[in-house]
Coordinates of C-alpha atoms and ligand atoms in Angstrom, one line a residue:
Chain Y
M1 CA 0.0 -0.2 0.4
I2 CA 2.2 2.6 1.2
A3 CA 4.9 2.8 -0.7
D4 CA 8.8 2.0 0.7
P5 CA 7.2 0.6 3.9
I6 CA 10.3 0.7 6.5
L7 CA 8.0 -2.2 8.3
R8 CA 5.7 -4.8 6.5
V9 CA 3.8 -6.6 9.1
E10 CA 1.7 -9.8 7.5
A11 CA -0.4 -12.1 8.8
L12 CA 1.0 -11.7 12.5
S13 CA 0.2 -13.9 14.9
A14 CA 2.0 -14.3 18.6
S15 CA 1.2 -16.2 21.4
I16 CA 2.0 -16.4 24.7
D17 CA 2.1 -20.0 26.9
G18 CA 0.3 -21.1 24.2
Q19 CA -2.6 -18.2 24.4
Q20 CA -2.7 -16.7 21.0
V21 CA -2.2 -12.6 21.6
V22 CA -1.6 -11.8 18.1
E23 CA -3.9 -13.0 15.5
K24 CA -3.1 -12.6 11.8
V25 CA -2.4 -9.1 11.9
D26 CA -1.7 -6.9 8.8
F27 CA 0.3 -3.2 8.7
E28 CA 3.0 -0.8 6.9
V29 CA 4.5 1.5 9.1
P30 CA 5.9 4.0 7.0
A31 CA 9.8 5.3 6.3
T32 CA 9.3 8.6 7.6
G33 CA 7.5 10.0 10.4
V34 CA 5.4 8.8 13.9
T35 CA 2.8 5.6 13.5
A36 CA 0.1 5.2 15.7
V37 CA -1.1 1.7 17.6
L38 CA -4.0 1.7 19.0
G39 CA -6.7 0.1 21.1
R40 CA -8.1 -0.4 24.1
N41 CA -6.2 -1.9 27.3
G42 CA -5.1 -5.5 26.7
V43 CA -6.2 -6.0 22.8
G44 CA -2.5 -7.4 21.8
K45 CA 0.2 -3.7 21.3
T46 CA 2.2 -4.9 23.1
S47 CA 2.5 -8.2 22.2
T48 CA 2.2 -7.2 18.5
L49 CA 5.8 -4.9 19.1
K50 CA 7.4 -7.8 20.7
A51 CA 6.0 -10.7 17.5
V52 CA 7.9 -8.2 15.6
L53 CA 11.5 -7.7 17.9
G54 CA 10.6 -11.8 18.4
L55 CA 11.1 -12.0 22.0
I56 CA 7.5 -13.5 22.0
S57 CA 6.8 -16.9 19.6
R58 CA 5.1 -15.8 16.6
S59 CA 4.0 -16.3 13.0
G60 CA 3.8 -14.7 9.8
V61 CA 6.0 -12.6 7.5
V62 CA 7.9 -9.8 8.8
E63 CA 9.7 -7.1 6.8
F64 CA 12.0 -4.4 7.6
D65 CA 12.9 -2.2 5.3
G66 CA 12.6 -5.2 1.9
V67 CA 14.8 -8.1 4.0
R68 CA 12.4 -10.9 6.0
I69 CA 13.8 -10.6 9.3
D70 CA 11.0 -13.1 11.0
G71 CA 13.4 -16.0 11.3
E72 CA 15.6 -13.6 13.0
R73 CA 16.3 -13.5 17.2
T74 CA 15.5 -10.8 18.6
H75 CA 19.2 -9.5 18.8
R76 CA 20.0 -9.6 15.1
V77 CA 16.0 -7.4 14.6
V78 CA 17.4 -5.0 17.3
Q79 CA 21.6 -5.0 15.7
R80 CA 19.8 -4.4 12.4
G81 CA 18.3 -0.8 13.2
I82 CA 15.7 -1.7 15.6
G83 CA 15.6 0.4 18.3
Y84 CA 12.8 -0.6 21.0
V85 CA 11.6 1.7 24.2
P86 CA 9.2 -1.3 26.2
E87 CA 6.0 -0.6 28.6
D88 CA 6.8 -0.2 31.7
R89 CA 10.9 1.7 31.1
E90 CA 12.7 -1.9 32.2
V91 CA 15.7 -0.5 33.1
F92 CA 18.1 -2.8 34.2
A93 CA 16.8 -1.2 38.4
S94 CA 20.4 -2.5 39.6
L95 CA 23.2 -1.3 37.3
T96 CA 23.4 3.1 37.5
V97 CA 22.4 5.0 35.0
A98 CA 25.8 5.0 33.4
E99 CA 25.7 0.8 32.9
N100 CA 23.2 0.9 31.3
L101 CA 23.7 3.4 28.5
R102 CA 27.0 1.4 28.1
L103 CA 24.9 -1.8 28.4
A104 CA 22.7 -0.3 25.0
A105 CA 25.3 1.7 23.2
R106 CA 25.7 -0.1 19.8
G107 CA 28.5 1.2 17.1
G108 CA 29.8 4.2 19.3
A109 CA 25.9 5.6 20.1
P110 CA 26.8 8.3 17.5
H111 CA 24.5 10.2 19.0
R112 CA 24.9 10.2 22.8
D113 CA 26.0 14.1 22.3
M114 CA 22.2 14.6 21.3
V115 CA 20.8 12.4 24.2
D116 CA 22.6 14.2 27.4
E117 CA 20.9 17.2 25.8
L118 CA 17.6 16.0 25.5
F119 CA 17.7 14.6 29.0
P120 CA 20.0 16.8 31.5
D121 CA 18.3 15.1 34.3
L122 CA 20.6 11.9 33.7
V123 CA 23.7 13.6 32.8
A124 CA 23.5 14.9 36.6
R125 CA 22.5 11.0 37.9
T126 CA 24.8 8.9 36.0
A127 CA 26.7 7.2 38.6
Q128 CA 23.1 7.0 40.1
R129 CA 21.2 3.1 40.2
A130 CA 18.7 3.1 38.0
G131 CA 16.0 1.6 40.0
S132 CA 15.8 4.2 42.9
L133 CA 15.5 6.9 39.0
S134 CA 11.6 9.0 39.6
G135 CA 9.6 7.2 37.0
G136 CA 9.8 10.0 34.7
Q137 CA 13.4 9.6 35.1
Q138 CA 13.5 6.0 34.2
Q139 CA 11.3 6.4 30.7
M140 CA 14.3 8.9 30.2
L141 CA 16.7 6.4 30.7
S142 CA 15.0 4.4 28.7
L143 CA 14.4 6.6 25.6
A144 CA 18.2 7.7 25.9
R145 CA 19.0 4.2 25.7
V146 CA 18.0 3.5 22.1
L147 CA 18.2 7.9 20.7
M148 CA 22.0 7.2 21.1
N149 CA 22.2 5.0 18.5
D150 CA 21.7 5.4 15.0
N151 CA 18.3 3.3 14.9
R152 CA 16.2 3.0 11.1
L153 CA 12.8 1.8 13.0
L154 CA 11.7 3.2 16.7
L155 CA 9.8 0.7 18.4
V156 CA 7.9 2.7 21.7
D157 CA 5.6 1.5 23.9
E158 CA 3.2 3.8 26.2
P159 CA 6.2 6.1 26.3
T160 CA 4.1 9.2 28.6
K161 CA 2.6 6.5 30.4
G162 CA 1.8 7.1 34.1
L163 CA 4.2 10.4 34.3
A164 CA 2.5 13.8 35.6
P165 CA 1.5 15.9 32.2
R166 CA 5.0 18.5 32.7
I167 CA 7.2 15.4 31.6
V168 CA 4.9 14.3 29.4
T169 CA 5.2 16.6 27.6
E170 CA 8.8 16.6 27.5
V171 CA 8.5 13.0 26.7
A172 CA 7.2 14.4 24.1
A173 CA 9.4 16.6 22.5
A174 CA 12.2 14.3 22.6
L175 CA 9.9 11.4 20.2
E176 CA 9.5 14.7 17.5
R177 CA 13.0 15.2 16.8
A178 CA 13.3 11.7 17.1
A179 CA 11.0 11.0 14.7
A180 CA 12.3 13.5 12.8
V181 CA 14.9 11.5 11.7
T182 CA 13.6 7.8 12.0
P183 CA 10.4 6.7 11.9
V184 CA 8.7 5.7 14.8
L185 CA 5.9 2.8 15.4
L186 CA 4.0 4.2 18.8
V187 CA 2.1 2.6 21.1
E188 CA 0.2 5.2 22.9
Q189 CA -2.9 5.8 24.7
N190 CA -2.4 9.9 25.5
L191 CA -4.5 10.7 22.3
P192 CA -3.4 14.8 22.6
V193 CA 0.5 13.5 22.0
V194 CA -1.2 10.5 19.4
R195 CA -2.2 14.1 17.4
R196 CA 0.8 16.3 17.7
L197 CA 3.2 13.4 16.2
A198 CA 1.7 11.1 14.5
H199 CA 1.0 10.7 10.5
T200 CA -0.7 7.5 11.2
V201 CA -3.2 5.1 12.4
V202 CA -3.1 1.7 13.2
V203 CA -6.3 0.3 15.7
I204 CA -6.1 -2.8 16.9
E205 CA -9.0 -4.2 18.9
G206 CA -8.9 -8.3 19.7
G207 CA -5.4 -9.4 17.9
R208 CA -6.5 -7.8 15.4
V209 CA -5.8 -4.7 12.7
I210 CA -9.8 -2.9 12.4
H211 CA -8.8 0.7 11.2
A212 CA -6.0 1.9 9.6
G213 CA -5.8 5.4 8.1
P214 CA -4.7 9.4 8.6
A215 CA -3.5 9.9 12.0
A216 CA -6.7 12.9 12.1
E217 CA -9.0 11.7 9.7
L218 CA -9.7 9.3 13.1
L219 CA -9.3 11.5 15.6
D220 CA -11.2 14.5 14.5
D221 CA -14.1 12.3 14.5
D222 CA -15.3 12.1 18.3
E223 CA -17.9 9.0 17.4
R224 CA -15.8 7.3 15.0
T225 CA -13.1 7.7 17.7
Q226 CA -15.2 6.6 20.9
Q227 CA -16.6 3.7 18.9
L228 CA -13.0 1.7 18.7
L229 CA -11.1 3.3 21.4
G230 CA -13.9 3.9 24.0
V231 CA -12.7 7.1 24.8
H232 CA -13.1 10.8 23.2
S233 CA -10.4 12.6 21.3
T234 CA -11.3 16.1 21.9
D235 CA -10.0 17.5 24.9
H236 CA -12.6 19.6 25.6
S237 CA -15.0 17.0 25.9
A238 CA -16.7 16.3 29.1
P239 CA -16.1 12.8 30.4
R240 CA -19.2 11.3 30.7
G241 CA -20.1 8.2 32.7
D242 CA -16.7 7.2 33.9
T243 CA -15.1 7.3 31.0
D244 CA -12.7 10.1 31.8
H245 CA -10.6 10.9 28.4
S246 CA -8.0 12.6 30.8
A247 CA -7.5 9.0 32.8
P248 CA -7.4 6.3 29.8
R249 CA -6.2 3.7 31.2
G250 CA -8.8 3.2 33.1
D251 CA -11.7 0.5 32.7
T252 CA -12.6 1.8 29.4
D253 CA -13.2 -1.6 28.4
H254 CA -17.0 -1.8 29.7
S255 CA -18.4 1.5 29.2
A256 CA -18.2 1.2 25.2
P257 CA -20.7 1.0 22.9
R258 CA -21.9 -1.8 21.6
G259 CA -21.0 -1.2 18.5
A260 CA -20.8 -2.7 15.4
D261 CA -16.7 -3.0 16.1
N262 CA -17.2 -5.1 19.0
T263 CA -18.9 -8.0 18.0
R264 CA -15.6 -8.1 15.6
E265 CA -14.2 -8.3 19.5
E266 CA -16.3 -11.5 20.1
T267 CA -16.3 -13.6 17.3
S268 CA -12.1 -13.0 16.7
Chain U
M1 CA 37.6 -20.7 73.7
S2 CA 40.2 -22.9 72.4
T3 CA 37.5 -25.4 70.1
V4 CA 34.8 -22.1 68.8
L5 CA 37.8 -20.9 67.2
L6 CA 38.7 -24.5 65.6
L7 CA 34.8 -24.8 64.3
L8 CA 34.6 -21.5 63.4
I9 CA 37.8 -21.7 61.2
T10 CA 36.9 -25.2 60.1
G11 CA 33.6 -24.1 59.2
L12 CA 34.4 -21.2 57.3
G13 CA 36.6 -23.5 55.7
L14 CA 33.8 -25.5 54.4
G15 CA 31.7 -22.8 53.5
A16 CA 34.8 -22.1 51.5
L17 CA 34.1 -25.5 49.7
Y18 CA 30.5 -24.3 49.3
F19 CA 31.1 -21.3 47.6
L20 CA 33.0 -22.9 45.1
V21 CA 30.4 -25.0 43.9
A22 CA 27.6 -22.6 44.8
S23 CA 29.3 -19.2 43.0
G24 CA 28.6 -21.4 39.6
L25 CA 25.0 -22.5 40.9
S26 CA 23.9 -19.5 41.6
L27 CA 24.7 -17.2 38.5
I28 CA 23.8 -19.6 36.3
Y29 CA 20.3 -19.8 38.0
G30 CA 19.9 -16.5 38.1
L31 CA 21.0 -15.8 34.3
M32 CA 19.3 -18.5 32.9
G33 CA 16.9 -20.1 35.4
V34 CA 18.6 -23.6 35.1
L35 CA 19.2 -25.7 38.6
N36 CA 22.4 -27.4 37.6
F37 CA 22.9 -30.7 38.8
A38 CA 25.7 -31.2 36.8
H39 CA 27.6 -29.2 38.6
G40 CA 29.1 -32.0 41.3
S41 CA 29.6 -34.1 38.3
F42 CA 32.4 -31.3 36.6
L43 CA 33.4 -31.2 41.0
T44 CA 34.8 -34.6 40.5
L45 CA 35.7 -35.0 37.3
G46 CA 37.9 -31.6 38.5
A47 CA 39.2 -33.6 41.1
F48 CA 40.2 -36.8 39.5
L49 CA 41.9 -34.6 37.0
G50 CA 44.3 -33.2 38.9
W51 CA 44.8 -35.8 41.1
E52 CA 45.4 -37.4 37.8
V53 CA 47.8 -35.2 37.0
A54 CA 49.1 -34.7 40.3
R55 CA 50.7 -38.5 41.0
R56 CA 52.5 -38.4 37.6
M57 CA 54.9 -35.2 39.7
E58 CA 56.4 -34.9 43.0
D59 CA 54.4 -36.2 45.6
G60 CA 53.7 -33.4 48.3
S61 CA 55.4 -30.3 46.2
W62 CA 53.6 -27.2 45.7
L63 CA 54.3 -27.1 42.0
T64 CA 52.2 -30.2 42.0
F65 CA 49.5 -29.0 44.0
G66 CA 48.9 -25.7 42.1
V67 CA 49.2 -27.2 38.8
S68 CA 46.5 -30.0 40.2
I69 CA 44.1 -27.0 41.4
L70 CA 45.1 -25.1 37.5
V71 CA 43.7 -28.5 35.9
G72 CA 41.2 -29.1 38.1
A73 CA 39.5 -25.1 36.9
V74 CA 40.3 -25.9 33.4
V75 CA 39.0 -29.9 32.9
G76 CA 36.1 -27.4 35.4
A77 CA 35.8 -24.8 32.7
T78 CA 35.9 -27.5 30.0
V79 CA 33.7 -29.8 31.2
A80 CA 30.5 -26.8 31.8
T81 CA 31.3 -25.5 28.4
L82 CA 30.3 -28.3 26.4
T83 CA 28.1 -29.4 29.0
E84 CA 26.4 -25.8 27.9
L85 CA 26.9 -25.9 24.3
L86 CA 25.8 -29.6 23.2
L87 CA 22.8 -30.4 26.5
I88 CA 21.7 -27.2 27.7
R89 CA 21.6 -24.5 24.6
P90 CA 19.8 -27.1 22.1
L91 CA 16.7 -27.0 25.1
Y92 CA 16.9 -23.1 25.4
L93 CA 14.4 -21.9 27.2
R94 CA 13.0 -25.3 28.2
H95 CA 14.0 -25.4 31.8
I96 CA 12.3 -28.2 33.0
E97 CA 13.6 -30.3 30.0
Q98 CA 17.1 -28.5 30.6
V99 CA 17.2 -29.2 34.6
L100 CA 16.6 -33.2 33.4
V101 CA 19.1 -33.7 31.7
T102 CA 21.4 -32.4 33.8
V103 CA 19.9 -34.6 36.2
G104 CA 20.6 -37.6 33.8
L105 CA 24.0 -36.5 33.2
S106 CA 25.2 -36.2 36.7
L107 CA 23.7 -39.7 37.1
A108 CA 25.6 -40.8 34.4
T109 CA 28.9 -39.3 34.9
V110 CA 28.9 -40.8 38.5
A111 CA 28.8 -44.5 36.8
L112 CA 31.3 -43.8 34.3
F113 CA 33.4 -42.0 37.4
E114 CA 32.7 -45.6 39.2
G115 CA 34.1 -47.5 36.0
I116 CA 37.2 -45.5 35.1
W117 CA 38.4 -45.5 38.8
G118 CA 36.3 -47.5 41.0
V119 CA 33.9 -46.6 43.8
D120 CA 36.4 -47.1 46.6
P121 CA 38.2 -43.5 47.8
I122 CA 41.6 -43.2 46.6
Y123 CA 43.6 -41.2 48.7
V124 CA 45.2 -37.8 48.1
V125 CA 49.2 -36.3 48.6
G126 CA 49.3 -33.1 49.0
P127 CA 52.1 -31.2 50.6
E128 CA 53.3 -31.1 53.4
W129 CA 52.4 -28.2 55.4
L130 CA 49.0 -28.4 54.8
N131 CA 48.2 -31.6 57.2
D132 CA 50.1 -29.6 60.1
T133 CA 48.5 -27.0 62.2
T134 CA 48.8 -23.5 62.9
D135 CA 48.2 -22.4 66.4
I136 CA 46.2 -19.4 66.7
A137 CA 45.4 -18.1 70.1
G138 CA 45.5 -21.5 71.3
A139 CA 43.2 -23.1 68.8
L140 CA 45.3 -25.7 66.4
I141 CA 43.8 -25.0 63.4
P142 CA 44.4 -27.7 60.7
N143 CA 46.5 -25.5 57.2
D144 CA 44.0 -26.4 54.6
R145 CA 41.5 -24.3 56.4
F146 CA 43.7 -21.7 55.7
V147 CA 44.4 -22.4 51.8
L148 CA 40.5 -23.3 51.0
I149 CA 39.7 -20.2 52.4
A150 CA 42.2 -18.0 50.9
A151 CA 41.5 -19.8 47.8
A152 CA 37.6 -18.5 47.8
L153 CA 38.1 -15.4 48.4
I154 CA 40.1 -15.1 45.6
V155 CA 37.5 -16.7 43.6
L156 CA 35.1 -14.5 45.3
L157 CA 37.4 -11.1 44.6
G158 CA 38.0 -11.8 40.8
L159 CA 34.3 -12.3 40.2
V160 CA 33.5 -9.6 41.6
V161 CA 36.4 -8.1 39.5
F162 CA 34.6 -9.2 36.7
L163 CA 31.3 -9.2 37.0
K164 CA 31.8 -4.7 38.3
R165 CA 34.1 -4.4 35.3
T166 CA 33.3 -5.9 32.0
R167 CA 31.2 -5.7 29.6
Y168 CA 30.6 -9.6 30.1
G169 CA 30.0 -9.3 33.8
L170 CA 27.6 -5.9 32.7
I171 CA 25.8 -7.7 30.1
I172 CA 25.5 -10.8 33.0
R173 CA 24.2 -8.6 35.8
A174 CA 21.6 -7.2 33.6
G175 CA 20.7 -10.6 32.2
V176 CA 20.1 -11.2 35.8
E177 CA 17.4 -8.9 36.3
N178 CA 16.1 -8.9 32.7
R179 CA 16.7 -11.7 30.5
A180 CA 14.5 -10.2 27.4
M181 CA 15.7 -6.6 28.1
V182 CA 19.2 -7.7 27.4
T183 CA 18.6 -9.5 23.8
A184 CA 16.2 -6.4 23.0
L185 CA 18.9 -4.0 23.7
G186 CA 21.0 -5.9 21.2
V187 CA 22.6 -8.0 22.8
D188 CA 23.6 -11.8 22.0
V189 CA 22.2 -13.2 25.3
R190 CA 23.8 -16.7 24.7
R191 CA 27.2 -15.8 24.3
A192 CA 26.9 -14.5 28.1
F193 CA 25.4 -18.3 28.9
T194 CA 28.4 -20.3 27.7
L195 CA 30.3 -18.0 30.1
V196 CA 28.7 -18.8 33.2
F197 CA 28.9 -22.0 32.4
A198 CA 32.8 -21.7 31.6
I199 CA 33.6 -19.9 35.0
G200 CA 31.2 -21.6 37.2
G201 CA 32.7 -25.4 36.0
A202 CA 36.9 -24.0 36.3
A203 CA 35.1 -22.7 40.1
A204 CA 33.4 -26.5 40.8
G205 CA 37.0 -27.4 39.2
I206 CA 39.1 -25.9 41.8
G207 CA 36.8 -26.8 44.7
G208 CA 36.8 -30.1 43.3
V209 CA 40.8 -30.6 44.3
L210 CA 40.7 -28.7 46.9
A211 CA 37.9 -30.8 48.8
S212 CA 40.4 -33.7 47.6
H213 CA 42.7 -32.5 50.1
Y214 CA 39.9 -31.7 52.7
F215 CA 38.9 -34.8 52.9
G216 CA 42.3 -37.0 52.6
Y217 CA 40.6 -38.7 49.5
V218 CA 38.5 -37.9 45.9
S219 CA 36.1 -40.4 45.1
P220 CA 33.0 -40.9 42.3
L221 CA 29.9 -39.1 45.4
I222 CA 32.5 -36.2 46.1
G223 CA 30.4 -33.7 44.2
G224 CA 27.0 -34.9 44.7
S225 CA 27.3 -34.8 48.4
L226 CA 29.0 -30.9 47.9
L227 CA 26.4 -30.2 46.3
I228 CA 23.4 -31.0 48.2
F229 CA 25.0 -28.3 50.9
A230 CA 26.1 -26.0 47.9
F231 CA 22.4 -26.3 46.5
I232 CA 20.9 -25.1 49.9
V233 CA 23.2 -22.6 50.0
T234 CA 21.9 -20.9 46.7
V235 CA 18.8 -21.1 48.0
I236 CA 19.0 -19.0 51.3
G237 CA 21.8 -16.7 50.0
G238 CA 18.5 -15.8 47.2
L239 CA 18.9 -17.3 43.3
G240 CA 21.5 -15.3 41.0
S241 CA 23.3 -14.0 44.4
L242 CA 27.1 -14.3 44.2
T243 CA 27.0 -11.9 47.5
G244 CA 24.1 -13.6 49.1
A245 CA 26.0 -17.6 47.8
A246 CA 28.9 -16.4 50.2
I247 CA 27.1 -15.0 53.1
A248 CA 25.1 -17.5 53.2
S249 CA 27.9 -20.0 52.5
V250 CA 30.1 -19.1 55.6
V251 CA 26.3 -19.0 57.6
V252 CA 25.1 -23.0 56.7
A253 CA 29.0 -24.3 56.8
V254 CA 29.8 -22.5 60.1
L255 CA 25.9 -23.8 61.9
Q256 CA 26.5 -27.3 60.9
Q257 CA 30.1 -27.1 62.5
F258 CA 28.2 -25.8 65.7
A259 CA 25.7 -28.1 66.1
N260 CA 27.8 -31.3 65.1
F261 CA 30.2 -30.4 68.3
Y262 CA 27.3 -28.8 70.6
L263 CA 24.2 -30.7 69.7
G264 CA 25.5 -34.0 69.5
G265 CA 25.9 -34.1 65.7
T266 CA 22.6 -32.1 64.7
G267 CA 24.1 -30.1 61.9
D268 CA 22.9 -31.9 58.8
F269 CA 19.4 -31.5 60.5
M270 CA 20.2 -27.8 61.7
V271 CA 20.5 -26.5 57.9
V272 CA 17.3 -27.6 56.5
A273 CA 16.0 -26.2 59.0
L274 CA 17.7 -23.0 58.4
L275 CA 16.5 -23.5 55.0
A276 CA 12.6 -24.1 56.0
V277 CA 12.9 -20.8 58.6
V278 CA 14.3 -18.3 55.5
L279 CA 11.8 -19.8 52.9
L280 CA 9.1 -19.2 55.2
V281 CA 10.4 -15.5 56.0
K282 CA 12.2 -14.8 53.2
P283 CA 11.4 -17.3 50.4
T284 CA 13.8 -15.3 47.4
G285 CA 16.3 -15.9 49.9
L286 CA 18.7 -13.4 52.3
L287 CA 19.9 -11.1 49.1
G288 CA 17.5 -12.7 45.6
S289 CA 14.8 -11.4 44.0
K290 CA 14.0 -14.4 42.7
A291 CA 11.2 -16.7 44.1
Ligands
ATP1 N1 3.1 -12.9 30.4 C1 1.5 -13.3 29.8 N2 1.5 -14.2 29.7 C2 -0.5 -14.7 29.9 N3 -1.1 -13.8 28.4 C3 -0.3 -12.5 28.6 C4 1.0 -12.4 29.2 N4 1.3 -10.6 28.7 C5 0.3 -10.7 27.7 N5 -0.9 -11.5 27.9 C6 -2.3 -11.0 27.7 O1 -2.3 -11.6 25.9 C7 -3.3 -10.1 25.7 C8 -2.5 -9.0 25.1 O2 -1.7 -8.1 26.1 P1 -0.6 -6.7 25.9 O3 0.1 -6.5 26.7 O4 -0.7 -7.8 23.9 O5 -2.3 -6.0 25.4 P2 -1.6 -3.7 25.0 O6 -3.0 -3.9 24.0 O7 -0.7 -3.6 24.8 O8 -2.1 -3.4 26.8 P3 -2.4 -2.2 27.6 O9 -3.0 -1.3 26.8 O10 -2.7 -2.5 29.0 O11 -1.0 -2.3 27.7 C9 -4.0 -9.5 27.2 O12 -5.2 -10.0 26.8 C10 -3.0 -9.9 28.4 O13 -3.9 -10.8 29.1
MG2 MG1 0.7 -2.6 26.1

């Protein structure tokens, strides 16, 4: 569909402990800009990223820059130039900030200077154990581990989860800067952030892709957004019932409308 | 007082042996999630081949003693590396199968050693000084205890420096915490697996030669008997924690010595009781993070 996508995923399925969590997913990531993966809690967004990386057992086609990578082990996939910022940061708590960065450095970490400039907080704390960093600092470390290397694609999973608004803005700015040179596949529940960064969105439900298209088109259609994601797209709409858009990590599922898209979930 | 000192230093010596076995067990489990039942066989083979080389050299010289320790280390590292490459690696992430393979290997190798060296203990001869005693505050301490303690301290120090100062040490420390994330940073963690097996095997091989001098003999069962206590030490210390293994080695061995002397030979029982208490109070062990 897209001309020369950096990542093409076709009929990708994945399972954890024998349970299928991603089901025949197809999508493409253009070679520039941010592509956002959206969907309610537990629909398989994280699992999709992990399947691309080979962190969970998968089948189907994963093509990176025209090369099949679905038979490769995770470290090889990453060495091809795919940076991964996992959900919940996953910094090494017992290692220092400097050690976390040293472990992650590939090819001499050519963008170390940019990272130091983006996250001055970390520079001041190189000798501190990562486990004692604040949540926001841990997220910056997790981003720094990836941004300091030369990558051709970034997979970033909910980088703003659980962060204070000011830190969310900081993280979004860092991602925006990275995305100017490197395409990003971004899982994100914070829709204002999606609106700011993403060109394209892919919506997942029940382990399948149920919608793909331009980000603005979906987010401008509040009704459609509500239908697909169970939250409102607009910043200013008043919370209705327990569907509080400012806390999209809550129990949004049971407040979702029983529309056409939900029947797909139930049959899949 | 002199009895207390004797028991204490003997306990430290025995703890040193436990540590030489437990350090590898703990690192292997911490990084790979594999309880390595074949670890005792690395020790036994190190002890036998150390003795085989020693008996072809001058009896009772320090050079012979040193060479046999080196042989133990090299043999332990080699056989451990082969075990990882040939038996563990093909079963990647299938932990139950991996453990079963190590159980099978330990049973098979004991039978093999009995076939080669027989079931009777073979007495070993070391430097004369090892059998002498040193008077410390009135306690006559057998000198081999000091050698054991020194060897364990050197291995501990070497491991700490390796883990803190080298790239592979960094990979291993990170891998003990979160193996998947290490690979997701583009690092091939499997090489570190082979390395921890080699290091653990070397420590066990050294332990084998030293154990044969401590007990005065080598037999096909020497590894298995130490392995049981090393497992207990590893669990009490916290699986994956080197410092935990070091502390627990000393605690277990000293407790064992004192209980054997003062509580009518109940040393082994007290050790198991300690294990039970630790598991009830802190299931992850003294310094461990994994259950
Ligand atoms: N380790 C695991 N063991 C068993 N099931 C799992 C495991 N990890 C995830 N799952 C299941 O896989 C499904 C998809 O999970 P996944 O984390 O991919 O969802 P997600 O879309 O990222 O959710 P969220 O928005 O909450 O991060 C869920 O039903 C989840 O319960
Ligand atoms: Mg997720």
